[in-house]
Every structure is written in C-alpha cells, then in structure tokens.
Coordinates of C-alpha atoms and ligand atoms in Angstrom, one line a residue:
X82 CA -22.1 -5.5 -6.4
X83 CA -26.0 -4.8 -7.4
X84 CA -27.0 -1.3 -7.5
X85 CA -30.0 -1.9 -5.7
X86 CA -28.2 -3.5 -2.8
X87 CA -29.5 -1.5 0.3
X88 CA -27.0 0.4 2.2
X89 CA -26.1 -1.4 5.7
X90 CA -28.2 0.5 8.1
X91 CA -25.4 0.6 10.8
X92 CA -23.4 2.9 8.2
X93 CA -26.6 5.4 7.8
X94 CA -27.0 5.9 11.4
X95 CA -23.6 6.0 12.4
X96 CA -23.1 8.7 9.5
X97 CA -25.9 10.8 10.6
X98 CA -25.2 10.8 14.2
X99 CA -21.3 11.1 13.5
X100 CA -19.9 14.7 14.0
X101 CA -16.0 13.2 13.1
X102 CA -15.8 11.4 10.0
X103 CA -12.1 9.8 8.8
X104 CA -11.8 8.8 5.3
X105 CA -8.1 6.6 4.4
X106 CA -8.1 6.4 1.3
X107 CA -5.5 3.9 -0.9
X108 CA -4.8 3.5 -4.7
X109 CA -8.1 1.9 -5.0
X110 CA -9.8 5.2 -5.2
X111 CA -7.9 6.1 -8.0
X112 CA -8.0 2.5 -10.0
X113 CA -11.0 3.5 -11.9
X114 CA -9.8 7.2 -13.0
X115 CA -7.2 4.7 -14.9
X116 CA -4.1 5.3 -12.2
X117 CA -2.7 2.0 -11.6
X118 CA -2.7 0.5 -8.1
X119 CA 0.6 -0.4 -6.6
X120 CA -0.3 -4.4 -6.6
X121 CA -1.4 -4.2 -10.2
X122 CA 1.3 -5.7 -13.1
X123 CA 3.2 -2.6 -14.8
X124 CA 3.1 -2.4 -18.1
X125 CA 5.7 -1.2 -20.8
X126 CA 9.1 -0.3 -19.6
X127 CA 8.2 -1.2 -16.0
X128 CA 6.8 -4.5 -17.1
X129 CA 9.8 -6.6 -15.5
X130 CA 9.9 -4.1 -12.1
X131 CA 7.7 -4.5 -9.0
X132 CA 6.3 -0.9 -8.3
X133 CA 8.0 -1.4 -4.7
X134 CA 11.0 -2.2 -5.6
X135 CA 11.2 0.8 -8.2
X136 CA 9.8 3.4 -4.8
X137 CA 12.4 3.6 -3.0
X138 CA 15.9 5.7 -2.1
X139 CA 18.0 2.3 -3.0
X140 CA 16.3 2.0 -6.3
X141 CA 16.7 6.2 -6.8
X142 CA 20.6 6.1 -6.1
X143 CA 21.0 3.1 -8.3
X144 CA 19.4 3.6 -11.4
X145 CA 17.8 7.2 -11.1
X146 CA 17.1 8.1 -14.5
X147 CA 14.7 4.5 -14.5
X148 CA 13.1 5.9 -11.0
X149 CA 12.9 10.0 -12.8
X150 CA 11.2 7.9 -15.4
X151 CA 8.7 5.7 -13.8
X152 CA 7.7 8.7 -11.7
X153 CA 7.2 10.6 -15.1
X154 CA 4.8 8.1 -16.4
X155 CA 2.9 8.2 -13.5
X156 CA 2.7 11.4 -13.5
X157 CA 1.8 12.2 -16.8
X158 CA -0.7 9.7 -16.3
X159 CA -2.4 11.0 -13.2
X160 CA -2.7 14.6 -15.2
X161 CA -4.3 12.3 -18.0
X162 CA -6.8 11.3 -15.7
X163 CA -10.0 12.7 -14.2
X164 CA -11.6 12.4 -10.6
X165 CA -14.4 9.4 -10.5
X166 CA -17.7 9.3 -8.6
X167 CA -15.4 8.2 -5.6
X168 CA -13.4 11.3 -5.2
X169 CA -16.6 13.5 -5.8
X170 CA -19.1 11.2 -3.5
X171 CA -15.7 12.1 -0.8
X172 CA -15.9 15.7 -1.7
X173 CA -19.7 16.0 -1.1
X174 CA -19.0 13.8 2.5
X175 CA -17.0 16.9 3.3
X176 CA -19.7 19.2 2.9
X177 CA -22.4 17.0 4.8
X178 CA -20.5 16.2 8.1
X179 CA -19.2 18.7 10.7
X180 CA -16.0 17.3 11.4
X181 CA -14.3 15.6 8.0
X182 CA -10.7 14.7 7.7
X183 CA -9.7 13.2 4.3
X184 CA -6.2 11.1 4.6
X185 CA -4.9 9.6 1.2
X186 CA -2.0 7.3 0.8
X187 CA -2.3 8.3 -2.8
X188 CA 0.1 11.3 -4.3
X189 CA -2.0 12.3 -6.8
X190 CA -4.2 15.1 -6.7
X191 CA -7.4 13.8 -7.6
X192 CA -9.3 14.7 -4.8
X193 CA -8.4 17.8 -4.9
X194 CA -9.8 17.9 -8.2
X195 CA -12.8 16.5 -7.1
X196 CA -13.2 19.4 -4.8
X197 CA -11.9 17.8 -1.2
X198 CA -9.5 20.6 1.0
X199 CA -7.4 20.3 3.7
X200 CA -6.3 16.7 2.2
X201 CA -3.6 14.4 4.7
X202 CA -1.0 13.2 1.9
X203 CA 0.9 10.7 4.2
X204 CA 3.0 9.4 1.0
X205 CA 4.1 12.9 -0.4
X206 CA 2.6 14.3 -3.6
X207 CA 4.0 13.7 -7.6
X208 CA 3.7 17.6 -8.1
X209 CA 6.0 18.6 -5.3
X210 CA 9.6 17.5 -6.5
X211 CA 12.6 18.6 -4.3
X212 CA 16.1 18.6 -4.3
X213 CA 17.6 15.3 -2.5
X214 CA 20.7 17.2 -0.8
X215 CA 19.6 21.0 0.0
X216 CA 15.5 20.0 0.1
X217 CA 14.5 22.8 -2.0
X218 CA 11.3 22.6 -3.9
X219 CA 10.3 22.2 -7.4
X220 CA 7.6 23.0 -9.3
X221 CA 7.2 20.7 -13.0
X222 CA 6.8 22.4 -15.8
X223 CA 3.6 22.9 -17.3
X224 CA 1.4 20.4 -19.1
X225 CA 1.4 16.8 -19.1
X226 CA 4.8 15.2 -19.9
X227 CA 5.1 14.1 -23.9
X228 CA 6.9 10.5 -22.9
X229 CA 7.1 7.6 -25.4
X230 CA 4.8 5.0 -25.6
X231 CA 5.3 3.0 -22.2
X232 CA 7.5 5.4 -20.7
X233 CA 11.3 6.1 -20.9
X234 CA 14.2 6.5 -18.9
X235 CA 14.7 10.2 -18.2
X236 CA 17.9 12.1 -16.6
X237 CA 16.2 13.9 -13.3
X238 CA 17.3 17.4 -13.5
X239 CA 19.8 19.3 -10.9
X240 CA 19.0 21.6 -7.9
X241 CA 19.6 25.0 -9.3
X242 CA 21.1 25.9 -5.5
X243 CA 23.5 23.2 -5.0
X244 CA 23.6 21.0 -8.1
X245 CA 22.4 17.8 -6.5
X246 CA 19.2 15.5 -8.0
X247 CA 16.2 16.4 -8.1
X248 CA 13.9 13.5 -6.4
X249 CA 10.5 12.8 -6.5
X250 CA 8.2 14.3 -3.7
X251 CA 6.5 11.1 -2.6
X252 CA 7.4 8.9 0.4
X253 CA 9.8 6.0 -0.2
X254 CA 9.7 2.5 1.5
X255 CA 11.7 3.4 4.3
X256 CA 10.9 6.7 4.7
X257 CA 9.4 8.8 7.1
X258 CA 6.1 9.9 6.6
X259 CA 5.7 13.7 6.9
X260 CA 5.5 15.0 10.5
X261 CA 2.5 17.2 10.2
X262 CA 0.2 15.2 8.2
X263 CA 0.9 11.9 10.3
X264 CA 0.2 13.1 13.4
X265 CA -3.1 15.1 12.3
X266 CA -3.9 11.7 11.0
X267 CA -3.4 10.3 14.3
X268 CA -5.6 12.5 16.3
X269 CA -8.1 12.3 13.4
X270 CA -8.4 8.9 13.5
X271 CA -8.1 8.2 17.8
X272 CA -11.3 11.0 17.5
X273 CA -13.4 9.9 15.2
X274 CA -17.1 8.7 15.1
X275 CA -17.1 6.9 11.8
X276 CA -13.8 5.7 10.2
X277 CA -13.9 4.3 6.2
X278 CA -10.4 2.6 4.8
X279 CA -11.6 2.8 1.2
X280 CA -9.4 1.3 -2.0
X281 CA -6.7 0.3 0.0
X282 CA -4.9 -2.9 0.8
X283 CA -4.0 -2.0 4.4
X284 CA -0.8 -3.9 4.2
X285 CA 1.5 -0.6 4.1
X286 CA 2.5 0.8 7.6
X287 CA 2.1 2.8 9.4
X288 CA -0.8 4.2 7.5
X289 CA -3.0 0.6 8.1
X290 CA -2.7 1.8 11.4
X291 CA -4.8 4.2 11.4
X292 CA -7.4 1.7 11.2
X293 CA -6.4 0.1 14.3
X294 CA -6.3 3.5 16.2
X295 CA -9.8 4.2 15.0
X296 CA -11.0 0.6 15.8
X297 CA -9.6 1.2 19.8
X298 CA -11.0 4.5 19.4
X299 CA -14.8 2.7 19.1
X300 CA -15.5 4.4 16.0
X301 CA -17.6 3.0 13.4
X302 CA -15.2 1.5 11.1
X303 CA -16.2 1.0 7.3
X304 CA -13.9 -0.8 4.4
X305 CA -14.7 -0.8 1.0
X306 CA -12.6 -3.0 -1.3
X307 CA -14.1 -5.3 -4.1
X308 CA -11.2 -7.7 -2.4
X309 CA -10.5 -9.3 0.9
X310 CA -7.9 -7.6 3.2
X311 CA -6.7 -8.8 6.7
X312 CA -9.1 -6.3 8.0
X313 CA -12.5 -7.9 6.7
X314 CA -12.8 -9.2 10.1
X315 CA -12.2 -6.3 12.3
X316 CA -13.8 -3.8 10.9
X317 CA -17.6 -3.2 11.8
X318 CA -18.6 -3.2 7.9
X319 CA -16.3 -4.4 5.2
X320 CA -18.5 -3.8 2.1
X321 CA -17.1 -5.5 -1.2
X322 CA -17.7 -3.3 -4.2
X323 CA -16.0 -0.7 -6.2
X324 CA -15.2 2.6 -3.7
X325 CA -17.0 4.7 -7.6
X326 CA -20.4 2.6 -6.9
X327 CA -20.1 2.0 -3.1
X328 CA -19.3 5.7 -2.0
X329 CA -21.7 7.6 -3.8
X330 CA -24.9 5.1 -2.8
X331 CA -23.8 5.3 1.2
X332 CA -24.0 9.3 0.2
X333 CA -27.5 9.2 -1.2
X334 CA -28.7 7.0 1.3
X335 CA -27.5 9.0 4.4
X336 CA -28.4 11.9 3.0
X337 CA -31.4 11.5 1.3
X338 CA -33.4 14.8 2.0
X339 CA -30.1 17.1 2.6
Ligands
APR278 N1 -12.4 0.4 -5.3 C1 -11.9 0.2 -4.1 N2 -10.8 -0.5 -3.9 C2 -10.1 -1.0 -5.0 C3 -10.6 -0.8 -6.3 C4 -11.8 0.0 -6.5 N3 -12.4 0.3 -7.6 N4 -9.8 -1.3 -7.2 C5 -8.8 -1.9 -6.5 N5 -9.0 -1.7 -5.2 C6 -8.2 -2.1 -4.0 C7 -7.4 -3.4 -4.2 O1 -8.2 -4.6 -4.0 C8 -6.3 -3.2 -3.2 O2 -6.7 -3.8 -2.0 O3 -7.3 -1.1 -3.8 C9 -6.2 -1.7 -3.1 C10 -4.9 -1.1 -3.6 O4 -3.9 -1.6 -2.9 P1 -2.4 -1.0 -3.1 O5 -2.1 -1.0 -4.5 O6 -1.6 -1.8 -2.1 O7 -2.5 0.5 -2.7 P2 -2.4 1.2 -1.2 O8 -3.1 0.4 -0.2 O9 -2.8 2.6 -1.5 O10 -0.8 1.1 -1.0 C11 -0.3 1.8 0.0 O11 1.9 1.3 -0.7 O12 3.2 1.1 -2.6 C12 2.9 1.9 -1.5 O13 3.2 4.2 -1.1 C13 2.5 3.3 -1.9 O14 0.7 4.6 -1.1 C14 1.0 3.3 -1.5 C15 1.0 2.3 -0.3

C-alpha cells in the first residue's frame, strides 16, 4: 500500500463525528514488533507443532513442560519486542475520541506499552500465570527469560498453596473467555459509532463476533489486514495494508489540525 494513498473519506467523517470508537485488535498488530502471528510457521522447537494445537488444556495436561516452554519463548519474545507505529497511532486514538474502548485478542502487553489503558484482554495475558487447581496468581520473575536458541522444554513450576501446576494465563481453545472483559466488549461494540477489526483473521470465536454485533449495531465498520478475511465483504471499509502504515495515516488524516 502507497503512502500517498488518500484515506477513505467515509473513515474521516465517521471518526470525527464518532463519540464511541471500538478497536479489535488480533496478532496482526503485533506481527511487525517481531511477535509471531498464530497462522504463521513456528520455528525451532515448535517447527513441527501448529500453534493451536500447542494452546490448549489437552495439549497442557499432555505434554506440559512442551506447553511451559512454548509459552516461555513467547514470552521472552514479546519482552524482546517494542510497540510499533500501530500500537502508538491506537494509543493517540484514545486520546482524540470521547468514548474509546481498546479490545485485543492479543496477550501481550504491547499496547500498554504504547500507552493505551483500560485494555479488553479477551484471550488472558502471558504475564498473569496462575495456579491450574487453586487459581492463585503468579507473578514471573524478572527480566526476560535466558532460553536456548529456539526454545526449550521447561518444567512449569508448582502452586506454593496447594502444589498443583502452574499454567499459563492466556485463554485456551475451549475456554471461556473472561467474564468481565467479554461482556464490556459486548456493550462496547453493540454501542459504537465507528468499529475497526485490525491485524486479525476474524476466524476465532467468539471474539469475530464482535464485528457482527457492531455491524447490526450500524456502526461504521473498518478492517485492516494486508490479507483477505471472510469479512472483506461486510464490513463498510476493509483497507488492505499493514495496521503500522494504515493506522497512523487514518490518525493524521482525521486529525489533521488537533
Ligand atoms: N497488519 C495487520 N494485519 C496483519 C499484519 C499487519 N502488519 N500482519 C499480519 N496480519 C494479519 C494476518 O493477515 C491475519 O489475518 O493478522 C491476522 C493474524 O491472524 P491470527 O494469527 O489468526 O491472529 P488472531 O486473529 O489474533 O487470532 C485470534 O486465535 O490462536 C488464537 O488465541 C489466539 O488470540 C488468538 C486468536
């Protein structure tokens, strides 16, 4: 996608007359601080595992010292990582609209590092480890892991309180998704003027529903995805580009003078 490419004027006028904004955001928004998607092929140790199959409680009472692991690596790669000109053009939306709501599939914590509050982690967070039996939480220690090249198997470690594994704090296929956060979601997205589904694949439910709730709703609905999704139809805008170059232009644009 050019640079110079105007912005669609439908997204500039909805976004300055909008007083409830909705971002989704998926792993897209995080491919280009170097996180991996979920559709992309693993590397190293992972190599010969679909991501899926590796993120969920089946795979965790199986083999949980390869789950511990992958989550590690992911982990220590996030904390490797820095917030792109996505995250931070997200941030600054906050600041411009009166009514923002961030949800983000994603459990890293790079918007928050970009600046965004309040952030709607449907899918859990990497930093917030509990206990499997008893639900106690975790914190890691500091730092960024020191794993081997390509990652490693690691041990989890035991609850302190009742001795059972400690699990990963991110939603698992199958799962549900965490009370509070899924039903601000909801009413975020039924209530919304403008509604963008940026950097994800909108294949994992119930967060693609969101869109659908937001496209009932009337709301301006926005995606941005360099590739097609089963959405490209129903949205009202589905731009094709990069969410790093796409984001921040639709920023300057609507908010030239501000
Ligand atoms: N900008 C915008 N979108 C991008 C970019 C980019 N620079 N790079 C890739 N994408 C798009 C891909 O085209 C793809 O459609 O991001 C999407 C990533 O899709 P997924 O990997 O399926 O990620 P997501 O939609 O977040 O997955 C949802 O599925 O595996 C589970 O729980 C996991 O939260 C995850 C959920």
């Amino acid at each position: 996608m050019s640079d110079r490419v105007a912005v669609d004027a439908r997204i500039v006028s909805a976004l300055r007359a909008a007083r409830r904004v909705v971002i989704l955001t998926g792993a897209g928004v995080s491919a280009e601080s170097g996180v991996p998607t979920f559709r992309d092929k693993q590397t190293g140790l992972w190599e010969t595992f679909d991501a899926a199959e590796l993120a969920t409680p089946h795979a965790f009472q199986r083999d949980p010292s390869l789950v511990w692991g992958w989550y590690e690596w992911r982990r220590a790669t996030v904390l490797g990582a820095k917030p792109n000109s996505a995250h931070r053009a997200i941030a600054t939306m906050e600041k411009l609209v009166p009514h923002f709501t961030l949800i983000t599939q994603n459990v890293d914590d790079l918007h928050e590092r970009a600046g965004s509050t309040g952030v709607l982690h449907l899918h859990g967070q990497l930093s917030r480890p509990y206990c499997e039996v008893c639900h106690h939480s975790y914190d890691h220690p500091e730092g960024i892991p020191d794993l081997p090249q390509g990652g490693a198997r690691i041990e989890p470690p035991r609850c302190g309180a009742c001795g059972a594994m400690i699990r990963p704090g991110v939603v698992w296929f199958g799962e549900h998704l965490p009370d509070v956060a899924w039903r601000s979601a909801c009413e975020a997205a039924k209530h919304c003027d403008v509604f963008f589904c940026c950097g994800t694949s909108s294949v994992v439910q119930p967060a693609a529903s969101l869109t659908d709730m937001a496209i009932r709703a009337g709301a301006t609905t926005i995606q941005i995805n360099p590739n097609a999704t089963d959405y490209d139809g129903s949205v009202t805008v589905a731009i094709q580009g990069p969410a790093g170059i796409v984001l921040p232009r639709i920023v300057a644009e609507t908010w030239r003078s501000a």
